[in-house]
Amino acid sequence: MRACAASLAVILALGAAGAASAADRLYTAYNIWFEQPTKVYSTNYQKGNILPAGTEVKDVARSSKKLEFTDPKLNMRFSIEFVGKHHPGLTAEQWIDRFLTTRDFAALSKGLSATEIKAVRAGQVKAGMSKKAVLLAAGYPPEVATASTQLDVWKYWRDSFRNYLVRFDDWKVASSEQ
């Protein structure tokens, strides 16, 4: 009887561990552009390669100035520097909390149209997209130029010197300079 109880306890513990590890999975909450995975900026300059929204990440390390993780499929280690002056009113911890999520791409993109999903996967912002789709495609606009995503104009950066605007009308993209 004790052997059966012990076996049941082991089975339940393993089942709980499996459930916990599935719940503990972390994913990128939006597309992240990078030229070198070892130096990515929180501003999310939109040039180079795209690490897609919903990418599972492992070996996450957080600090007051940066976030590090591994993309196991690419076998690449990423280091994202939090540039506080580009995110006034936002702490590094708050930025990290919205950068990573427990939701995979299917959950993140739920409710989006097929056209929006195609644009998100390509990192494009197109007329007619919802604000949710733009956030997945381009990430959050730096707060230094866009104080709130409730606004109708968002400003993004291609690189240190060039930017573009996304204009919304009734929560949908009316125009994009991307």
PDB file of C-alpha atoms in Angstrom:
ATOM      1  CA  MET A   1       0.000   0.000   0.000  1.00  0.00           C
ATOM      2  CA  ARG A   2       2.828   2.407   0.872  1.00  0.00           C
ATOM      3  CA  ALA A   3       4.529   1.557  -2.438  1.00  0.00           C
ATOM      4  CA  CYS A   4       1.338   2.440  -4.341  1.00  0.00           C
ATOM      5  CA  ALA A   5       0.990   5.708  -2.411  1.00  0.00           C
ATOM      6  CA  ALA A   6       4.642   6.553  -3.058  1.00  0.00           C
ATOM      7  CA  SER A   7       4.251   5.755  -6.769  1.00  0.00           C
ATOM      8  CA  LEU A   8       1.134   7.897  -6.976  1.00  0.00           C
ATOM      9  CA  ALA A   9       2.966  10.768  -5.251  1.00  0.00           C
ATOM     10  CA  VAL A  10       5.807  10.524  -7.784  1.00  0.00           C
ATOM     11  CA  ILE A  11       3.357  10.460 -10.703  1.00  0.00           C
ATOM     12  CA  LEU A  12       1.479  13.487  -9.337  1.00  0.00           C
ATOM     13  CA  ALA A  13       4.728  15.363  -8.713  1.00  0.00           C
ATOM     14  CA  LEU A  14       5.947  14.678 -12.254  1.00  0.00           C
ATOM     15  CA  GLY A  15       2.586  15.737 -13.668  1.00  0.00           C
ATOM     16  CA  ALA A  16       2.683  18.964 -11.643  1.00  0.00           C
ATOM     17  CA  ALA A  17       6.259  19.638 -12.763  1.00  0.00           C
ATOM     18  CA  GLY A  18       5.239  19.176 -16.400  1.00  0.00           C
ATOM     19  CA  ALA A  19       2.270  21.506 -15.962  1.00  0.00           C
ATOM     20  CA  ALA A  20       4.457  24.076 -14.206  1.00  0.00           C
ATOM     21  CA  SER A  21       7.099  23.981 -16.938  1.00  0.00           C
ATOM     22  CA  ALA A  22       4.453  24.467 -19.646  1.00  0.00           C
ATOM     23  CA  ALA A  23       3.033  27.414 -17.703  1.00  0.00           C
ATOM     24  CA  ASP A  24       6.519  28.850 -17.215  1.00  0.00           C
ATOM     25  CA  ARG A  25       7.274  29.021 -20.935  1.00  0.00           C
ATOM     26  CA  LEU A  26       8.103  32.519 -22.099  1.00  0.00           C
ATOM     27  CA  TYR A  27       7.729  34.033 -25.547  1.00  0.00           C
ATOM     28  CA  THR A  28       8.541  37.338 -27.209  1.00  0.00           C
ATOM     29  CA  ALA A  29       5.471  39.553 -27.038  1.00  0.00           C
ATOM     30  CA  TYR A  30       6.154  41.264 -30.389  1.00  0.00           C
ATOM     31  CA  ASN A  31       8.600  41.261 -33.309  1.00  0.00           C
ATOM     32  CA  ILE A  32      12.122  42.271 -32.382  1.00  0.00           C
ATOM     33  CA  TRP A  33      14.596  43.568 -34.951  1.00  0.00           C
ATOM     34  CA  PHE A  34      18.279  42.889 -34.573  1.00  0.00           C
ATOM     35  CA  GLU A  35      21.507  43.173 -36.502  1.00  0.00           C
ATOM     36  CA  GLN A  36      23.597  41.562 -33.784  1.00  0.00           C
ATOM     37  CA  PRO A  37      21.798  39.465 -31.177  1.00  0.00           C
ATOM     38  CA  THR A  38      24.388  40.497 -28.588  1.00  0.00           C
ATOM     39  CA  LYS A  39      23.352  44.168 -28.757  1.00  0.00           C
ATOM     40  CA  VAL A  40      19.662  44.868 -29.291  1.00  0.00           C
ATOM     41  CA  TYR A  41      18.112  48.128 -28.076  1.00  0.00           C
ATOM     42  CA  SER A  42      14.783  48.517 -26.274  1.00  0.00           C
ATOM     43  CA  THR A  43      13.967  51.176 -28.885  1.00  0.00           C
ATOM     44  CA  ASN A  44      13.547  48.241 -31.314  1.00  0.00           C
ATOM     45  CA  TYR A  45      15.187  49.924 -34.321  1.00  0.00           C
ATOM     46  CA  GLN A  46      13.475  48.386 -37.311  1.00  0.00           C
ATOM     47  CA  LYS A  47      16.356  47.146 -39.396  1.00  0.00           C
ATOM     48  CA  GLY A  48      18.140  43.851 -39.811  1.00  0.00           C
ATOM     49  CA  ASN A  49      16.572  40.503 -38.977  1.00  0.00           C
ATOM     50  CA  ILE A  50      13.314  39.812 -37.163  1.00  0.00           C
ATOM     51  CA  LEU A  51      12.918  37.598 -34.123  1.00  0.00           C
ATOM     52  CA  PRO A  52       9.190  36.914 -34.517  1.00  0.00           C
ATOM     53  CA  ALA A  53       6.484  37.647 -31.978  1.00  0.00           C
ATOM     54  CA  GLY A  54       5.649  34.476 -30.085  1.00  0.00           C
ATOM     55  CA  THR A  55       9.179  33.026 -30.274  1.00  0.00           C
ATOM     56  CA  GLU A  56       9.822  30.769 -27.289  1.00  0.00           C
ATOM     57  CA  VAL A  57      12.815  31.890 -25.236  1.00  0.00           C
ATOM     58  CA  LYS A  58      14.902  30.081 -22.623  1.00  0.00           C
ATOM     59  CA  ASP A  59      17.580  30.910 -20.047  1.00  0.00           C
ATOM     60  CA  VAL A  60      16.073  34.310 -19.262  1.00  0.00           C
ATOM     61  CA  ALA A  61      18.233  36.663 -17.190  1.00  0.00           C
ATOM     62  CA  ARG A  62      16.931  40.059 -16.075  1.00  0.00           C
ATOM     63  CA  SER A  63      18.758  43.022 -14.602  1.00  0.00           C
ATOM     64  CA  SER A  64      18.050  46.715 -14.118  1.00  0.00           C
ATOM     65  CA  LYS A  65      19.626  47.562 -17.487  1.00  0.00           C
ATOM     66  CA  LYS A  66      19.115  44.558 -19.737  1.00  0.00           C
ATOM     67  CA  LEU A  67      17.305  41.386 -20.595  1.00  0.00           C
ATOM     68  CA  GLU A  68      19.080  38.294 -21.889  1.00  0.00           C
ATOM     69  CA  PHE A  69      17.638  35.087 -23.274  1.00  0.00           C
ATOM     70  CA  THR A  70      18.320  32.281 -25.709  1.00  0.00           C
ATOM     71  CA  ASP A  71      16.278  31.392 -28.766  1.00  0.00           C
ATOM     72  CA  PRO A  72      16.711  27.600 -28.697  1.00  0.00           C
ATOM     73  CA  LYS A  73      15.651  27.158 -32.339  1.00  0.00           C
ATOM     74  CA  LEU A  74      18.262  29.602 -33.632  1.00  0.00           C
ATOM     75  CA  ASN A  75      20.698  28.630 -30.887  1.00  0.00           C
ATOM     76  CA  MET A  76      21.393  32.344 -30.366  1.00  0.00           C
ATOM     77  CA  ARG A  77      21.816  34.334 -27.166  1.00  0.00           C
ATOM     78  CA  PHE A  78      20.155  37.762 -27.207  1.00  0.00           C
ATOM     79  CA  SER A  79      21.029  40.747 -25.045  1.00  0.00           C
ATOM     80  CA  ILE A  80      18.583  43.661 -25.081  1.00  0.00           C
ATOM     81  CA  GLU A  81      19.682  46.890 -23.445  1.00  0.00           C
ATOM     82  CA  PHE A  82      17.027  48.991 -21.728  1.00  0.00           C
ATOM     83  CA  VAL A  83      17.556  52.620 -22.798  1.00  0.00           C
ATOM     84  CA  GLY A  84      15.665  54.481 -20.088  1.00  0.00           C
ATOM     85  CA  LYS A  85      15.733  57.892 -21.807  1.00  0.00           C
ATOM     86  CA  HIS A  86      13.644  56.413 -24.637  1.00  0.00           C
ATOM     87  CA  HIS A  87      11.040  55.115 -22.184  1.00  0.00           C
ATOM     88  CA  PRO A  88      10.294  57.944 -19.715  1.00  0.00           C
ATOM     89  CA  GLY A  89       7.918  56.880 -16.973  1.00  0.00           C
ATOM     90  CA  LEU A  90       8.704  53.204 -17.556  1.00  0.00           C
ATOM     91  CA  THR A  91      11.076  51.149 -15.422  1.00  0.00           C
ATOM     92  CA  ALA A  92      13.241  48.409 -16.881  1.00  0.00           C
ATOM     93  CA  GLU A  93      11.118  45.887 -14.969  1.00  0.00           C
ATOM     94  CA  GLN A  94       7.908  47.229 -16.531  1.00  0.00           C
ATOM     95  CA  TRP A  95       9.501  47.154 -19.975  1.00  0.00           C
ATOM     96  CA  ILE A  96      10.659  43.550 -19.490  1.00  0.00           C
ATOM     97  CA  ASP A  97       7.200  42.541 -18.272  1.00  0.00           C
ATOM     98  CA  ARG A  98       5.625  43.697 -21.524  1.00  0.00           C
ATOM     99  CA  PHE A  99       8.519  42.406 -23.658  1.00  0.00           C
ATOM    100  CA  LEU A 100       8.039  38.776 -22.616  1.00  0.00           C
ATOM    101  CA  THR A 101       4.769  36.901 -22.277  1.00  0.00           C
ATOM    102  CA  THR A 102       3.443  33.453 -21.433  1.00  0.00           C
ATOM    103  CA  ARG A 103       1.356  33.494 -24.636  1.00  0.00           C
ATOM    104  CA  ASP A 104       2.547  31.899 -27.882  1.00  0.00           C
ATOM    105  CA  PHE A 105       1.901  33.375 -31.336  1.00  0.00           C
ATOM    106  CA  ALA A 106      -1.497  31.674 -31.722  1.00  0.00           C
ATOM    107  CA  ALA A 107      -2.678  33.236 -28.481  1.00  0.00           C
ATOM    108  CA  LEU A 108      -1.080  36.619 -29.226  1.00  0.00           C
ATOM    109  CA  SER A 109      -2.661  36.836 -32.674  1.00  0.00           C
ATOM    110  CA  LYS A 110      -6.102  35.539 -31.701  1.00  0.00           C
ATOM    111  CA  GLY A 111      -8.775  37.698 -33.280  1.00  0.00           C
ATOM    112  CA  LEU A 112      -6.529  39.110 -36.017  1.00  0.00           C
ATOM    113  CA  SER A 113      -7.438  38.694 -39.670  1.00  0.00           C
ATOM    114  CA  ALA A 114      -5.340  36.540 -41.994  1.00  0.00           C
ATOM    115  CA  THR A 115      -4.115  39.754 -43.680  1.00  0.00           C
ATOM    116  CA  GLU A 116      -3.010  41.193 -40.343  1.00  0.00           C
ATOM    117  CA  ILE A 117      -1.209  37.964 -39.385  1.00  0.00           C
ATOM    118  CA  LYS A 118       0.649  37.964 -42.716  1.00  0.00           C
ATOM    119  CA  ALA A 119       1.743  41.588 -42.160  1.00  0.00           C
ATOM    120  CA  VAL A 120       2.788  40.859 -38.548  1.00  0.00           C
ATOM    121  CA  ARG A 121       4.942  37.927 -39.658  1.00  0.00           C
ATOM    122  CA  ALA A 122       6.609  40.204 -42.247  1.00  0.00           C
ATOM    123  CA  GLY A 123       7.113  43.019 -39.711  1.00  0.00           C
ATOM    124  CA  GLN A 124       4.939  45.356 -41.748  1.00  0.00           C
ATOM    125  CA  VAL A 125       2.441  48.016 -40.718  1.00  0.00           C
ATOM    126  CA  LYS A 126      -0.334  48.411 -43.268  1.00  0.00           C
ATOM    127  CA  ALA A 127      -3.496  50.465 -43.574  1.00  0.00           C
ATOM    128  CA  GLY A 128      -6.479  48.809 -41.912  1.00  0.00           C
ATOM    129  CA  MET A 129      -4.461  46.960 -39.243  1.00  0.00           C
ATOM    130  CA  SER A 130      -5.683  47.115 -35.646  1.00  0.00           C
ATOM    131  CA  LYS A 131      -3.536  48.602 -32.886  1.00  0.00           C
ATOM    132  CA  LYS A 132      -3.098  45.059 -31.519  1.00  0.00           C
ATOM    133  CA  ALA A 133      -1.672  43.915 -34.867  1.00  0.00           C
ATOM    134  CA  VAL A 134       0.671  46.944 -35.041  1.00  0.00           C
ATOM    135  CA  LEU A 135       1.984  46.186 -31.542  1.00  0.00           C
ATOM    136  CA  LEU A 136       2.774  42.618 -32.629  1.00  0.00           C
ATOM    137  CA  ALA A 137       4.357  43.747 -35.905  1.00  0.00           C
ATOM    138  CA  ALA A 138       6.408  46.705 -34.653  1.00  0.00           C
ATOM    139  CA  GLY A 139       6.383  46.519 -30.855  1.00  0.00           C
ATOM    140  CA  TYR A 140       5.629  49.403 -28.550  1.00  0.00           C
ATOM    141  CA  PRO A 141       6.620  52.824 -29.856  1.00  0.00           C
ATOM    142  CA  PRO A 142       9.236  54.446 -27.595  1.00  0.00           C
ATOM    143  CA  GLU A 143       7.485  56.545 -24.945  1.00  0.00           C
ATOM    144  CA  VAL A 144       9.857  59.467 -25.549  1.00  0.00           C
ATOM    145  CA  ALA A 145       7.872  60.204 -28.745  1.00  0.00           C
ATOM    146  CA  THR A 146       4.575  58.370 -28.112  1.00  0.00           C
ATOM    147  CA  ALA A 147       3.424  58.874 -24.538  1.00  0.00           C
ATOM    148  CA  SER A 148       0.546  56.399 -24.821  1.00  0.00           C
ATOM    149  CA  THR A 149      -0.746  53.768 -27.223  1.00  0.00           C
ATOM    150  CA  GLN A 150      -4.156  55.382 -26.686  1.00  0.00           C
ATOM    151  CA  LEU A 151      -2.988  58.213 -28.973  1.00  0.00           C
ATOM    152  CA  ASP A 152      -3.845  58.278 -32.677  1.00  0.00           C
ATOM    153  CA  VAL A 153      -0.247  58.885 -33.871  1.00  0.00           C
ATOM    154  CA  TRP A 154       2.663  56.578 -32.966  1.00  0.00           C
ATOM    155  CA  LYS A 155       6.317  57.283 -33.774  1.00  0.00           C
ATOM    156  CA  TYR A 156       8.792  54.463 -34.470  1.00  0.00           C
ATOM    157  CA  TRP A 157      12.503  54.467 -35.369  1.00  0.00           C
ATOM    158  CA  ARG A 158      14.117  52.690 -38.300  1.00  0.00           C
ATOM    159  CA  ASP A 159      17.551  53.526 -36.835  1.00  0.00           C
ATOM    160  CA  SER A 160      19.174  56.266 -34.744  1.00  0.00           C
ATOM    161  CA  PHE A 161      18.445  58.954 -37.332  1.00  0.00           C
ATOM    162  CA  ARG A 162      15.281  57.974 -39.218  1.00  0.00           C
ATOM    163  CA  ASN A 163      11.755  57.505 -37.932  1.00  0.00           C
ATOM    164  CA  TYR A 164       8.247  57.045 -39.255  1.00  0.00           C
ATOM    165  CA  LEU A 165       4.696  57.725 -38.111  1.00  0.00           C
ATOM    166  CA  VAL A 166       1.683  55.449 -37.920  1.00  0.00           C
ATOM    167  CA  ARG A 167      -1.667  57.263 -37.875  1.00  0.00           C
ATOM    168  CA  PHE A 168      -4.829  55.641 -36.564  1.00  0.00           C
ATOM    169  CA  ASP A 169      -8.473  56.404 -37.106  1.00  0.00           C
ATOM    170  CA  ASP A 170     -10.978  54.529 -34.938  1.00  0.00           C
ATOM    171  CA  TRP A 171      -8.233  52.107 -33.694  1.00  0.00           C
ATOM    172  CA  LYS A 172      -7.229  51.089 -37.227  1.00  0.00           C
ATOM    173  CA  VAL A 173      -4.184  52.225 -39.228  1.00  0.00           C
ATOM    174  CA  ALA A 174      -5.234  55.073 -41.497  1.00  0.00           C
ATOM    175  CA  SER A 175      -1.710  55.608 -42.828  1.00  0.00           C
ATOM    176  CA  SER A 176       1.797  54.389 -42.213  1.00  0.00           C
ATOM    177  CA  GLU A 177       5.082  55.895 -43.361  1.00  0.00           C
ATOM    178  CA  GLN A 178       6.833  52.575 -42.863  1.00  0.00           C
TER     179      GLN A 178
END
